[in-house]
Tab-separated table of C-alpha atoms in Angstrom:
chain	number	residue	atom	x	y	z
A	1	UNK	CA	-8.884	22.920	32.506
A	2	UNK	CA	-11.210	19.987	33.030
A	3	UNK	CA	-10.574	17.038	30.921
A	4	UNK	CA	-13.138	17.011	28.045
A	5	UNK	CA	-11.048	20.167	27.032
A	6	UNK	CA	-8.210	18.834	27.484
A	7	UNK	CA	-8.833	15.486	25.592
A	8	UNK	CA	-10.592	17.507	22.824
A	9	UNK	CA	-7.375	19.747	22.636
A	10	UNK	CA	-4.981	16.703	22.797
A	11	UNK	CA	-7.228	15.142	20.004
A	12	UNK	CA	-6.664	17.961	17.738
A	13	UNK	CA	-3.031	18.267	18.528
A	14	UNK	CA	-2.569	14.922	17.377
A	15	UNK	CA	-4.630	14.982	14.333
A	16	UNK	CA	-2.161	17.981	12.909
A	17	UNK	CA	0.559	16.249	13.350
A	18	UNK	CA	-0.267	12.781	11.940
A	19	UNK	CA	-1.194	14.379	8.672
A	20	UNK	CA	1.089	15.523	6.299
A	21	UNK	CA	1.987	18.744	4.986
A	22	UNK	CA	1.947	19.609	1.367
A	23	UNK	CA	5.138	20.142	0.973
A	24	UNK	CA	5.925	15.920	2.133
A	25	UNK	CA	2.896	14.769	-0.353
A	26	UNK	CA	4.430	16.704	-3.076
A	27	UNK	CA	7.766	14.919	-2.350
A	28	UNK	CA	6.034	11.479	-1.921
A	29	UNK	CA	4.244	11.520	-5.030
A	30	UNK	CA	7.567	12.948	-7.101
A	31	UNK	CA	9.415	10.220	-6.092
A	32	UNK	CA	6.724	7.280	-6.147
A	33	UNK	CA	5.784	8.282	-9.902
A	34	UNK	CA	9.386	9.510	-10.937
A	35	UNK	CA	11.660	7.080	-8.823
A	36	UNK	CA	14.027	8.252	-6.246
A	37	UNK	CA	16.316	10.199	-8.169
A	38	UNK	CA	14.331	12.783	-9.919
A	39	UNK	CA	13.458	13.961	-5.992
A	40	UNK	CA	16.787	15.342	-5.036
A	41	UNK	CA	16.564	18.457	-6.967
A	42	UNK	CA	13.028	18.976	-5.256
A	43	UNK	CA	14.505	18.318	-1.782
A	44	UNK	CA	17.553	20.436	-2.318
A	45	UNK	CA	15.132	23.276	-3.493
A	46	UNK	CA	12.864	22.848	-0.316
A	47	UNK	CA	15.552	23.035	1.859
A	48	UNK	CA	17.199	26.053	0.097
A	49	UNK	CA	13.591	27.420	0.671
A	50	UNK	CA	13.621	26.910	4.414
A	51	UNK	CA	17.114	27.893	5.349
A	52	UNK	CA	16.065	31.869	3.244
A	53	UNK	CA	13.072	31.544	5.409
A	54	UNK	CA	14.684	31.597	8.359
A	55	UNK	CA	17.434	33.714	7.415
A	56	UNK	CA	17.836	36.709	9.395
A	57	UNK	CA	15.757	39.758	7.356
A	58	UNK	CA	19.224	41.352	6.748
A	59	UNK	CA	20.135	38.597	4.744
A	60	UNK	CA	16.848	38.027	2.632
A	61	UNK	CA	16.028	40.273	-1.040
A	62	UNK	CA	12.907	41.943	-1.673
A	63	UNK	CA	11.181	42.085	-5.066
A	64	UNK	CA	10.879	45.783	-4.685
């Protein structure tokens, strides 16, 4: 890999990760126009969110 590639690569890498997902804005902007309180509910929810996301497929319902 020569290193134009690899800087362009490196460039884009870095760019993805510096910006923010919308999941983080939607926090941010809860808790800077609601205070810090009214997030906890929202952060509890996310996280119940991730941990069923990765759960095992055993473990997760379908809407069947």
């Amino acid at each position: 890999m020569n290193i134009e590639v690899w800087i362009a690569f490196a460039s884009a890498v870095l760019v993805f990760c510096i910006i923010p997902g919308s999941t983080v804005l939607l926090v941010m902007s809860q808790a800077l126009s609601h205070g810090k309180k009214s997030v906890f509910p929202l952060v509890a929810g996310v996280r119940a969110g991730d941990l069923y996301e990765r759960a095992p497929p055993k473990l997760q319902f379908t809407m069947a």
